[in-house]
Amino acid sequence: MTFSVVNGSFRYGPVPVLRDVCFQVEQGQVLCVLGPNGVGKTTLLRCMMGMLPWRSGESRIDGVSIAAMRHAEIWRKIAYVPQSKGTALSYTAAEMVLMGRSARLGVFAQPSREDRQAAAAAMELVGIASLAEKKCCEMSGGELQMVLIARALAARPELLVLDEPESNLDFKNQLIILETIARLSKEKGIAAIVNTHYPAHALKIAHQALILSRDGHTVCGAAAEVISEANMRRAFQVEVKIADYRYESGCYKSVIPISVVS
Amino acid sequence: MSRKYQKICSLCLIAAPVLCFLICLGVGRYHISLPETVELLLSPLTGAAVDETAFSVIFKSRLPRLLLALAVGAGLSVAGGAFQSLFSNPLATPDTLGVATGASFGAVLALLFTRSQLVVQLLAMAMGLAALLLTCLISRRGGHSSMVMVVLSGMVISSFFSALVSLAKYVADPEEDLPAITYWLMGSMNRATLPGIAIGVPLIAAGTAIILCLRWRLNILSLQEDEARSLGVNVRRMRLAVMAASTLITASCMSMCGQVGWVGLLIPHACRMIYGSDNRRLIPAGIGMGAAFLVLIDTAARSATAAEIPVSILTAILGAPFFILLLRKTGGAKL
């Protein structure tokens, strides 16, 4: 599947938020969206998936505008993983993940054995099968985030959209989330569009990066090229240094913030 | 709660309404034993010779009101459970949208002019639906309505109609109309006529059937709006369907037997303590428990003392201790 946004623009009232955003994500690719707080990262995700209407431009799946597609049809191809902080209901993980099957079922249908198996397989895939009977409101942030990813995967989507999946998590859980996204893209060919606050995470897993700046300027391109000291300075107004750290056979990139540009 | 315990509860909840119904048919001033009751119920089919007094007590007096109690108990539990999921609020009741107060006003208005139960029922039903319509109209802004706006509009409409009820009571003839109004508002199963039940019960059944079919989607509706949409649910249409079905149930119940408080809050919560939050099990469980509960309450209401006690008084007096016991034992259940 190819997902693309062509000249997407959006504004809240008279205030322009997004101007002429263009990008394209192919099967199995990961795109990271970077930008300062309040620049419109979440708005971009919502517009792109049709939850907010683009003022101009459009989103396309395999060249077809999603405005022309049926609701359930879109959500069989795209699955959304919201920020985990808002969800604290007492459904068990198994019940929550099963809800991911919704887009593949008729309005009055009840989930069948096949749907339960698909949900169990999704939990297996991200390694949380042991949490099945645990209630979501009693989980840690990391566990809940994995449940939400499993719920998205239960729909067997071709594109995952994740809104700051690793925010509010500790080191270990951040790594688990990032490795899960990378593994899904490599092994299952599932593309991902990820909002993140961490340029280093984008360098670690993303093929492409999209950087939104407050002055309305957007850059999009190969992650390693676009996430540069100059672009970071422009988007975040922060002086950064990007350094390579070699350890054993790997090379790890780190992005070090030096000072705020006044 | 363990799976085994849940299975035992499920069996009990299937058996309870049937058993309570059969036993309560025999309870009262004119006592009829259980085997006799069954024989009497089957007599139109088998053609067996039966005692005429017993036959008329069962078919003319007890059967209609117990059928009504079954339907109202099941309906209000389902409507309550549906609203609690819809608003993600464990305190939502079938009255959240002002429907019950609207229906009360309709009934009170009718009682000022007539004693015909059918007219009272129809006007109550009409005003209940009008209240929902008003709530929906007020909460819409720019073709869109948020859940908070809906709940707030419901509260406003509810207090508006309750003021109108007070006004009607204030101007009512204190000798004749006022007692009738007061008694109606306290709720009772004995007033519905057979034609009234024939109109009301199918509406309750229809509303209940709709929610029963949508029960898994109710889980999704209790999530945040963006999340629900991203699961492929047409949130707006689904919310409307659930609200319409719940309103149909509530307005029909109100129009036939007046205010029956507590059932819509107590029964879904009790079920949640046994089964957790999944509406796939919660809604059917609510039907069984609600039906059995109201049959028992109504039987107590008509046979505990010489005069009949209004149902809403008993649901609170018997319901509160039962609920406290459950709360203390399980520590409550979150939505």
Coordinates of C-alpha atoms in Angstrom, one line a residue:
Chain A
M1 CA 0.0 0.0 0.0
T2 CA 1.1 3.6 -0.7
F3 CA -0.2 6.3 1.6
S4 CA 0.3 9.9 0.5
V5 CA -0.7 13.4 1.5
V6 CA -0.8 15.9 -1.3
N7 CA -0.6 19.7 -0.6
G8 CA -2.5 19.3 2.7
S9 CA -3.3 22.6 4.4
F10 CA -5.3 23.3 7.5
R11 CA -6.2 26.2 9.8
Y12 CA -8.2 26.6 13.0
G13 CA -10.3 29.7 12.2
P14 CA -8.0 32.3 10.7
V15 CA -4.8 30.8 12.2
P16 CA -3.0 28.6 9.7
V17 CA -1.6 25.4 11.2
L18 CA -0.4 23.3 8.3
R19 CA 0.7 24.6 4.9
D20 CA 1.2 22.5 1.8
V21 CA 2.3 19.3 3.5
C22 CA 3.4 16.6 1.1
F23 CA 4.7 13.2 1.8
Q24 CA 4.5 9.6 0.7
V25 CA 4.9 6.4 2.7
E26 CA 5.4 3.1 0.9
Q27 CA 4.8 -0.4 2.3
G28 CA 7.1 -1.2 5.2
Q29 CA 8.4 2.3 5.6
V30 CA 8.5 4.3 8.8
L31 CA 7.9 8.1 8.8
C32 CA 8.6 10.1 11.9
V33 CA 6.9 13.5 12.4
L34 CA 9.0 15.9 14.4
G35 CA 8.2 19.4 15.6
P36 CA 7.9 21.7 18.7
N37 CA 4.9 21.6 21.0
G38 CA 1.7 23.0 19.5
V39 CA 3.0 23.2 16.0
G40 CA 0.3 20.8 14.8
K41 CA 1.7 17.3 14.9
T42 CA -1.5 15.7 16.2
T43 CA -3.5 17.9 13.9
L44 CA -1.5 16.6 11.0
L45 CA -2.4 13.0 12.1
R46 CA -6.0 13.8 12.5
C47 CA -6.3 15.6 9.1
M48 CA -4.4 12.9 7.4
M49 CA -6.7 10.2 8.6
G50 CA -9.9 12.2 7.8
M51 CA -10.9 13.0 11.5
L52 CA -10.5 16.6 10.6
P53 CA -11.2 17.9 7.1
W54 CA -8.2 19.2 5.1
R55 CA -8.9 22.9 4.0
S56 CA -7.2 22.1 0.8
G57 CA -5.3 19.1 -0.5
E58 CA -6.0 15.5 0.3
S59 CA -4.9 12.2 1.7
R60 CA -4.6 9.2 -0.7
I61 CA -4.5 5.4 -0.3
D62 CA -3.0 3.8 -3.4
G63 CA -3.8 7.0 -5.3
V64 CA -7.5 7.1 -4.2
S65 CA -8.6 10.1 -2.1
I66 CA -9.8 8.9 1.3
A67 CA -12.6 11.4 1.1
A68 CA -14.1 9.1 -1.6
M69 CA -13.7 6.0 0.5
R70 CA -16.1 4.4 2.9
H71 CA -15.4 4.8 6.6
A72 CA -14.9 1.2 7.5
E73 CA -12.8 0.6 4.3
I74 CA -10.2 3.2 5.4
W75 CA -9.9 1.7 8.9
R76 CA -9.2 -1.7 7.5
K77 CA -6.0 -0.3 6.0
I78 CA -5.0 2.3 8.6
A79 CA -5.0 1.7 12.3
Y80 CA -4.6 4.5 14.9
V81 CA -2.8 4.2 18.2
P82 CA -3.8 7.1 20.4
Q83 CA -1.7 8.5 23.3
S84 CA -2.2 6.1 26.2
K85 CA -2.9 8.7 28.9
G86 CA -6.6 9.2 28.0
T87 CA -7.7 5.6 28.2
A88 CA -8.3 4.2 31.7
L89 CA -11.4 2.1 31.4
S90 CA -11.6 -1.2 33.2
Y91 CA -11.9 -3.5 30.1
T92 CA -9.4 -6.3 30.2
A93 CA -6.6 -6.3 27.6
A94 CA -8.3 -9.1 25.7
E95 CA -11.6 -7.2 25.5
M96 CA -9.7 -4.0 24.5
V97 CA -7.7 -5.7 21.8
L98 CA -10.8 -7.4 20.4
M99 CA -12.3 -4.0 19.8
G100 CA -9.7 -3.6 17.1
R101 CA -11.7 -6.1 14.9
S102 CA -14.6 -3.6 14.7
A103 CA -13.8 -2.2 11.3
R104 CA -13.9 -5.7 9.8
L105 CA -17.3 -6.6 11.3
G106 CA -20.9 -5.6 10.3
V107 CA -22.8 -3.1 12.5
F108 CA -24.9 -5.7 14.4
A109 CA -22.3 -8.5 14.4
Q110 CA -20.7 -9.9 17.5
P111 CA -17.1 -10.9 17.4
S112 CA -16.7 -14.6 16.4
R113 CA -14.1 -17.2 17.4
E114 CA -12.0 -16.1 14.4
D115 CA -12.0 -12.5 15.7
R116 CA -10.9 -13.7 19.1
Q117 CA -8.1 -15.6 17.5
A118 CA -7.0 -12.6 15.5
A119 CA -6.9 -10.6 18.7
A120 CA -4.9 -13.2 20.5
A121 CA -2.5 -13.4 17.6
A122 CA -2.0 -9.6 17.8
M123 CA -1.2 -9.8 21.5
E124 CA 1.2 -12.6 20.8
L125 CA 2.9 -10.5 18.1
V126 CA 3.8 -7.7 20.5
G127 CA 4.5 -10.1 23.4
I128 CA 1.7 -9.2 25.8
A129 CA -0.3 -12.5 25.7
S130 CA 0.2 -12.8 29.5
L131 CA -1.7 -9.6 30.1
A132 CA -4.9 -10.8 28.5
E133 CA -7.0 -10.9 31.7
K134 CA -5.5 -7.7 33.3
K135 CA -7.6 -4.7 33.4
C136 CA -6.5 -1.6 31.4
C137 CA -7.0 0.7 34.4
E138 CA -4.6 -1.3 36.5
M139 CA -1.8 -1.3 33.9
S140 CA 1.4 0.7 33.7
G141 CA 1.8 3.2 30.9
G142 CA 4.1 0.8 29.0
E143 CA 1.7 -2.1 29.2
L144 CA -1.2 0.0 28.2
Q145 CA 0.7 1.4 25.2
M146 CA 1.4 -2.2 24.0
V147 CA -2.3 -3.1 24.4
L148 CA -3.2 -0.1 22.2
I149 CA -0.7 -1.2 19.6
A150 CA -2.0 -4.8 19.7
R151 CA -5.6 -3.4 19.3
A152 CA -4.5 -1.5 16.2
L153 CA -2.8 -4.7 14.8
A154 CA -5.9 -6.8 15.4
A155 CA -7.5 -5.1 12.4
R156 CA -4.6 -6.4 10.2
P157 CA -3.8 -2.9 8.9
E158 CA -1.2 -2.0 6.4
L159 CA -0.3 1.3 8.0
L160 CA 0.0 2.1 11.7
V161 CA -0.4 5.7 12.9
L162 CA 1.1 6.3 16.3
D163 CA 0.7 9.5 18.3
E164 CA 3.8 10.0 20.6
P165 CA 3.8 6.3 21.5
E166 CA 7.0 6.5 23.6
S167 CA 6.2 9.7 25.6
N168 CA 5.8 9.2 29.3
L169 CA 7.6 5.9 29.2
D170 CA 10.8 4.8 30.9
F171 CA 14.0 3.8 28.9
K172 CA 13.1 0.2 28.7
N173 CA 9.6 0.7 27.5
Q174 CA 10.7 3.3 25.0
L175 CA 13.1 0.8 23.5
I176 CA 10.4 -1.9 23.4
I177 CA 8.0 0.3 21.6
L178 CA 10.6 1.5 19.1
E179 CA 11.8 -2.0 18.4
T180 CA 8.2 -3.2 18.0
I181 CA 7.6 -0.6 15.3
A182 CA 10.8 -1.4 13.5
R183 CA 10.2 -5.1 13.7
L184 CA 6.6 -4.8 12.3
S185 CA 7.8 -2.8 9.4
K186 CA 10.7 -5.1 8.6
E187 CA 9.1 -8.5 9.2
K188 CA 5.4 -7.8 8.4
G189 CA 5.8 -5.0 5.9
I190 CA 3.5 -2.7 8.0
A191 CA 4.2 0.9 7.4
A192 CA 4.1 3.4 10.3
I193 CA 3.7 7.1 10.7
V194 CA 4.9 8.1 14.2
N195 CA 4.7 11.5 16.0
T196 CA 7.7 11.8 18.3
H197 CA 9.4 14.4 20.5
Y198 CA 12.8 12.6 20.2
P199 CA 14.9 13.2 17.1
A200 CA 17.2 10.4 18.2
H201 CA 14.3 8.0 18.0
A202 CA 13.5 9.1 14.5
L203 CA 17.1 8.5 13.5
K204 CA 16.9 5.0 15.1
I205 CA 13.8 3.7 13.3
A206 CA 12.6 6.0 10.6
H207 CA 13.3 5.8 6.9
Q208 CA 11.8 9.3 6.4
A209 CA 11.3 12.3 8.6
L210 CA 8.9 15.2 8.4
I211 CA 9.8 18.3 10.4
L212 CA 7.2 20.9 11.1
S213 CA 8.4 24.4 12.1
R214 CA 6.5 27.2 13.8
D215 CA 7.1 29.5 10.8
G216 CA 5.0 27.2 8.7
H217 CA 8.0 25.7 6.9
T218 CA 8.0 21.9 6.5
V219 CA 10.9 19.7 5.4
C220 CA 10.5 16.1 4.4
G221 CA 13.0 13.6 3.3
A222 CA 15.3 10.7 4.2
A223 CA 15.6 10.8 8.0
A224 CA 19.4 10.8 8.1
E225 CA 19.6 13.8 5.8
V226 CA 16.6 15.9 7.1
I227 CA 17.4 15.6 10.8
S228 CA 20.4 17.9 10.6
E229 CA 21.8 20.5 13.0
A230 CA 20.5 23.3 10.8
N231 CA 16.9 22.0 10.5
M232 CA 16.7 21.3 14.2
R233 CA 17.8 24.8 14.9
R234 CA 15.2 26.2 12.6
A235 CA 12.3 24.0 13.8
F236 CA 12.9 24.0 17.5
Q237 CA 15.0 27.1 18.0
V238 CA 17.6 25.0 19.8
E239 CA 21.3 24.6 19.1
V240 CA 21.9 20.9 18.7
K241 CA 24.9 18.7 18.0
I242 CA 24.4 15.3 16.3
A243 CA 27.0 12.8 17.2
D244 CA 27.8 9.2 16.3
Y245 CA 28.6 6.8 19.0
R246 CA 30.3 3.6 18.0
Y247 CA 29.8 0.6 20.2
E248 CA 30.8 -2.9 19.2
S249 CA 29.6 -3.3 15.6
G250 CA 26.8 -0.7 15.7
C251 CA 26.7 3.0 15.2
Y252 CA 24.2 4.9 17.4
K253 CA 23.3 8.5 16.7
S254 CA 22.5 10.9 19.5
V255 CA 21.1 14.3 19.3
I256 CA 22.4 16.6 22.0
P257 CA 20.6 19.8 22.8
I258 CA 23.2 22.5 23.6
S259 CA 21.3 25.8 24.2
V260 CA 18.1 27.7 23.3
V261 CA 18.6 30.1 20.4
S262 CA 17.4 33.5 21.5
Chain B
M1 CA -14.5 -12.8 39.6
S2 CA -13.5 -16.3 38.4
R3 CA -14.9 -17.8 35.2
K4 CA -16.5 -20.6 37.2
Y5 CA -18.3 -18.2 39.5
Q6 CA -19.4 -16.2 36.5
K7 CA -20.9 -19.3 34.9
I8 CA -22.9 -20.1 38.0
C9 CA -24.1 -16.5 38.1
S10 CA -25.2 -16.7 34.4
L11 CA -27.3 -19.8 35.1
C12 CA -28.9 -18.1 38.0
L13 CA -29.6 -15.0 36.0
I14 CA -31.3 -17.1 33.3
A15 CA -33.4 -19.0 35.8
A16 CA -34.2 -16.2 38.2
P17 CA -36.7 -14.2 36.1
V18 CA -38.7 -17.3 35.1
L19 CA -38.7 -18.7 38.7
C20 CA -39.6 -15.3 40.3
F21 CA -42.3 -14.8 37.7
L22 CA -43.9 -18.2 38.4
I23 CA -43.7 -18.0 42.1
C24 CA -44.8 -14.4 42.4
L25 CA -47.9 -15.2 40.2
G26 CA -49.1 -17.3 43.2
V27 CA -48.2 -14.9 45.9
G28 CA -50.8 -12.5 47.4
R29 CA -54.0 -12.4 49.3
Y30 CA -55.3 -15.2 47.2
H31 CA -52.5 -17.8 47.5
I32 CA -51.9 -20.3 44.7
S33 CA -49.2 -22.9 44.9
L34 CA -46.5 -23.3 42.2
P35 CA -47.8 -26.5 40.5
E36 CA -51.3 -25.0 40.5
T37 CA -49.9 -21.8 38.9
V38 CA -48.2 -23.8 36.1
E39 CA -51.4 -25.8 35.5
L40 CA -53.5 -22.6 35.4
L41 CA -51.1 -21.0 33.0
L42 CA -51.2 -24.0 30.6
S43 CA -55.0 -24.5 31.0
P44 CA -55.9 -22.5 27.9
L45 CA -53.7 -24.8 25.9
T46 CA -54.5 -28.1 27.6
G47 CA -58.2 -27.4 28.2
A48 CA -58.0 -28.7 31.8
A49 CA -60.8 -27.8 34.1
V50 CA -59.5 -25.2 36.6
D51 CA -60.9 -23.1 39.5
E52 CA -62.5 -20.0 38.0
T53 CA -61.6 -17.6 40.7
A54 CA -57.9 -18.6 40.6
F55 CA -58.0 -18.4 36.8
S56 CA -59.3 -14.8 36.9
V57 CA -56.9 -13.8 39.6
I58 CA -54.0 -14.9 37.6
F59 CA -55.0 -13.9 34.1
K60 CA -56.9 -10.7 34.9
S61 CA -54.9 -9.2 37.7
R62 CA -51.5 -10.7 38.3
L63 CA -50.3 -11.8 34.8
P64 CA -50.5 -8.3 33.2
R65 CA -48.7 -6.5 36.0
L66 CA -46.0 -9.1 36.4
L67 CA -45.4 -9.1 32.6
L68 CA -45.2 -5.3 32.9
A69 CA -42.7 -5.7 35.8
L70 CA -40.6 -8.1 33.8
A71 CA -40.5 -5.7 30.8
V72 CA -39.9 -2.6 32.8
G73 CA -37.1 -4.1 35.0
A74 CA -35.3 -5.5 31.9
G75 CA -35.8 -2.4 29.9
L76 CA -34.6 0.1 32.5
S77 CA -31.5 -2.0 33.3
V78 CA -30.6 -2.1 29.6
A79 CA -31.2 1.6 29.1
G80 CA -29.2 2.5 32.2
G81 CA -26.3 0.2 31.1
A82 CA -26.3 1.7 27.6
F83 CA -26.3 5.3 28.9
Q84 CA -23.4 4.5 31.3
S85 CA -21.3 3.3 28.4
L86 CA -22.4 6.0 26.0
F87 CA -21.4 8.8 28.4
S88 CA -18.4 6.8 29.9
N89 CA -20.0 7.7 33.2
P90 CA -21.0 5.1 35.8
L91 CA -23.5 7.6 37.3
A92 CA -25.6 8.1 34.1
T93 CA -29.2 6.9 34.4
P94 CA -32.0 6.5 31.9
D95 CA -33.0 10.0 33.0
T96 CA -29.8 11.6 31.9
L97 CA -31.3 13.2 28.8
G98 CA -34.4 14.6 30.6
V99 CA -36.6 11.9 29.1
A100 CA -38.1 10.7 32.4
T101 CA -39.0 14.2 33.6
G102 CA -40.5 15.0 30.2
A103 CA -42.6 11.9 30.4
S104 CA -43.7 12.8 34.0
F105 CA -44.8 16.2 32.8
G106 CA -46.8 14.7 30.0
A107 CA -48.6 12.4 32.4
V108 CA -49.2 15.1 35.0
L109 CA -50.6 17.3 32.2
A110 CA -53.0 14.6 31.1
L111 CA -54.1 13.9 34.7
L112 CA -55.2 17.5 35.1
F113 CA -57.9 16.8 32.5
T114 CA -58.6 13.2 32.4
R115 CA -58.3 9.8 34.3
S116 CA -58.1 7.7 31.2
Q117 CA -54.9 5.7 31.6
L118 CA -54.4 5.4 27.8
V119 CA -54.5 9.2 27.3
V120 CA -52.0 9.6 30.2
Q121 CA -49.7 7.0 28.8
L122 CA -49.7 8.4 25.3
L123 CA -49.1 12.0 26.4
A124 CA -46.3 10.8 28.7
M125 CA -44.7 9.0 25.8
A126 CA -45.0 12.0 23.5
M127 CA -43.6 14.5 26.0
G128 CA -40.7 12.1 26.8
L129 CA -39.7 12.0 23.1
A130 CA -40.2 15.8 22.9
A131 CA -37.7 16.1 25.8
L132 CA -35.1 14.1 23.9
L133 CA -35.7 16.1 20.8
L134 CA -35.2 19.4 22.7
T135 CA -32.0 18.0 24.3
C136 CA -30.6 17.1 20.9
L137 CA -31.5 20.4 19.4
I138 CA -29.9 22.4 22.2
S139 CA -26.7 20.4 22.2
R140 CA -26.1 20.8 18.5
R141 CA -23.6 23.5 17.5
G142 CA -22.5 23.8 14.0
G143 CA -23.9 20.4 13.1
H144 CA -21.9 18.7 15.8
S145 CA -22.6 17.9 19.4
S146 CA -20.1 16.9 22.1
M147 CA -21.1 14.5 24.8
V148 CA -20.6 17.1 27.5
M149 CA -23.0 19.4 25.7
V150 CA -25.6 16.6 25.5
V151 CA -25.4 15.8 29.2
L152 CA -25.6 19.5 30.1
S153 CA -28.6 20.0 27.8
G154 CA -30.2 17.0 29.3
M155 CA -29.8 18.5 32.8
V156 CA -31.3 21.8 31.7
I157 CA -34.3 20.1 30.0
S158 CA -34.8 17.9 33.0
S159 CA -34.9 20.8 35.5
F160 CA -37.1 22.7 33.1
F161 CA -39.7 19.9 32.9
S162 CA -39.5 19.3 36.7
A163 CA -40.4 22.9 37.2
L164 CA -43.4 22.5 34.9
V165 CA -44.4 19.4 36.9
S166 CA -44.3 21.5 40.1
L167 CA -46.3 24.2 38.4
A168 CA -48.9 21.7 37.3
K169 CA -49.1 20.3 40.9
Y170 CA -49.4 23.9 42.2
V171 CA -52.4 24.7 40.0
A172 CA -54.0 21.2 40.4
D173 CA -57.3 20.8 42.3
P174 CA -56.0 19.7 45.8
E175 CA -59.0 17.5 46.4
E176 CA -59.0 15.4 43.3
D177 CA -56.2 15.9 40.9
L178 CA -53.2 16.5 43.3
P179 CA -53.5 13.1 45.0
A180 CA -53.8 11.3 41.6
I181 CA -50.7 13.2 40.3
T182 CA -48.6 12.5 43.4
Y183 CA -49.5 8.9 43.4
W184 CA -48.8 8.6 39.7
L185 CA -45.4 10.1 40.2
M186 CA -44.5 7.6 42.8
G187 CA -44.9 4.8 40.3
S188 CA -47.0 1.6 40.3
M189 CA -47.5 -1.4 38.1
N190 CA -51.2 -1.8 38.8
R191 CA -52.5 1.0 36.5
A192 CA -51.6 -0.2 33.1
T193 CA -54.5 -1.4 31.1
L194 CA -54.2 -4.3 28.7
P195 CA -54.4 -2.0 25.6
G196 CA -51.8 0.2 27.3
I197 CA -49.4 -2.8 27.8
A198 CA -50.0 -3.9 24.2
I199 CA -48.7 -0.5 23.1
G200 CA -45.9 -0.1 25.6
V201 CA -44.3 -3.5 26.0
P202 CA -43.5 -4.0 22.3
L203 CA -41.7 -0.6 22.3
I204 CA -39.6 -1.7 25.3
A205 CA -38.9 -5.0 23.6
A206 CA -37.9 -3.2 20.4
G207 CA -35.5 -0.8 22.2
T208 CA -34.0 -3.6 24.2
A209 CA -33.5 -5.7 21.1
I210 CA -31.6 -2.8 19.3
I211 CA -29.3 -2.3 22.3
L212 CA -28.8 -6.0 22.6
C213 CA -27.6 -6.2 19.0
L214 CA -25.3 -3.2 19.4
R215 CA -23.9 -4.3 22.8
W216 CA -20.4 -5.0 21.6
R217 CA -20.3 -1.6 19.8
L218 CA -21.3 0.0 23.1
N219 CA -17.8 -0.9 24.4
I220 CA -16.3 1.1 21.6
L221 CA -18.6 4.0 22.1
S222 CA -17.3 4.3 25.7
L223 CA -13.8 5.1 24.3
Q224 CA -12.8 8.6 23.3
E225 CA -14.4 9.9 20.1
D226 CA -11.3 9.8 17.9
E227 CA -10.4 6.3 19.1
A228 CA -14.0 5.0 18.4
R229 CA -13.9 6.5 15.0
S230 CA -10.5 5.0 14.2
L231 CA -12.0 1.6 15.0
G232 CA -14.3 2.0 12.0
V233 CA -17.4 2.9 13.9
N234 CA -19.7 5.6 12.6
V235 CA -19.8 7.3 16.1
R236 CA -22.5 9.8 15.3
R237 CA -25.0 7.4 13.9
M238 CA -24.3 4.8 16.5
R239 CA -24.8 7.3 19.4
L240 CA -28.1 8.4 17.9
A241 CA -29.3 4.8 17.6
V242 CA -28.4 4.0 21.2
M243 CA -30.0 7.2 22.5
A244 CA -33.1 6.6 20.5
A245 CA -33.5 3.0 21.7
S246 CA -32.9 4.0 25.3
T247 CA -35.3 6.8 25.1
L248 CA -38.0 4.6 23.6
I249 CA -37.5 2.2 26.6
T250 CA -37.5 4.9 29.2
A251 CA -40.5 6.8 27.9
S252 CA -42.5 3.6 27.5
C253 CA -41.7 2.5 31.0
M254 CA -42.5 5.9 32.5
S255 CA -45.7 6.2 30.6
M256 CA -47.0 2.9 31.9
C257 CA -46.0 2.8 35.5
G258 CA -44.6 6.2 36.5
Q259 CA -41.2 6.8 38.0
V260 CA -39.3 3.7 38.9
G261 CA -36.1 5.0 40.3
W262 CA -32.8 3.2 41.0
V263 CA -33.2 0.2 38.7
G264 CA -31.2 1.8 35.8
L265 CA -28.3 2.6 38.2
L266 CA -28.4 -0.3 40.6
I267 CA -28.8 -3.3 38.3
P268 CA -26.1 -2.4 35.7
H269 CA -23.7 -1.7 38.5
A270 CA -24.4 -5.0 40.3
C271 CA -23.8 -6.8 37.0
R272 CA -20.5 -4.9 36.5
M273 CA -19.3 -6.3 39.8
I274 CA -19.8 -9.8 38.6
Y275 CA -18.9 -9.6 34.9
G276 CA -16.6 -6.6 34.5
S277 CA -17.2 -3.8 32.0
D278 CA -17.7 -5.8 28.8
N279 CA -21.2 -5.0 27.5
R280 CA -21.4 -8.3 25.6
R281 CA -22.1 -9.9 29.0
L282 CA -23.3 -6.9 30.9
I283 CA -26.4 -6.2 28.8
P284 CA -27.9 -9.7 28.8
A285 CA -27.1 -10.1 32.5
G286 CA -28.9 -6.8 33.1
I287 CA -32.0 -8.1 31.4
G288 CA -32.1 -11.2 33.7
M289 CA -31.3 -9.4 36.9
G290 CA -33.5 -6.3 36.2
A291 CA -36.5 -8.4 35.3
A292 CA -36.2 -10.6 38.4
F293 CA -35.6 -7.7 40.6
L294 CA -38.6 -5.7 39.6
V295 CA -40.9 -8.7 39.7
L296 CA -39.8 -9.3 43.3
I297 CA -40.2 -5.6 44.2
D298 CA -43.6 -5.4 42.6
T299 CA -44.8 -8.5 44.5
A300 CA -43.6 -7.0 47.7
A301 CA -45.3 -3.7 46.8
R302 CA -48.7 -5.3 46.4
S303 CA -48.6 -8.0 49.1
A304 CA -46.4 -6.8 51.9
T305 CA -49.0 -4.6 53.5
A306 CA -52.8 -4.3 53.1
A307 CA -52.5 -1.2 51.0
E308 CA -50.2 -1.1 48.0
I309 CA -46.8 0.6 48.5
P310 CA -45.5 2.7 45.5
V311 CA -42.8 0.9 43.6
S312 CA -40.2 3.7 43.6
I313 CA -40.3 3.8 47.5
L314 CA -39.6 0.1 47.6
T315 CA -36.8 0.1 45.0
A316 CA -34.9 2.6 47.1
I317 CA -35.7 1.0 50.5
L318 CA -34.8 -2.5 49.4
G319 CA -32.3 -1.5 46.8
A320 CA -30.1 0.7 49.0
P321 CA -29.1 -2.0 51.5
F322 CA -28.6 -4.6 48.8
F323 CA -26.4 -2.1 46.9
I324 CA -24.4 -1.2 50.0
L325 CA -23.8 -4.9 50.7
L326 CA -22.5 -5.4 47.2
L327 CA -20.3 -2.3 47.4
R328 CA -18.8 -3.3 50.7
K329 CA -18.2 -6.8 49.5
T330 CA -16.6 -6.1 46.1
G331 CA -15.2 -2.5 46.6
G332 CA -17.3 -1.3 43.7
A333 CA -16.7 -1.6 40.0
K334 CA -15.3 1.0 37.6
L335 CA -16.7 1.5 34.2

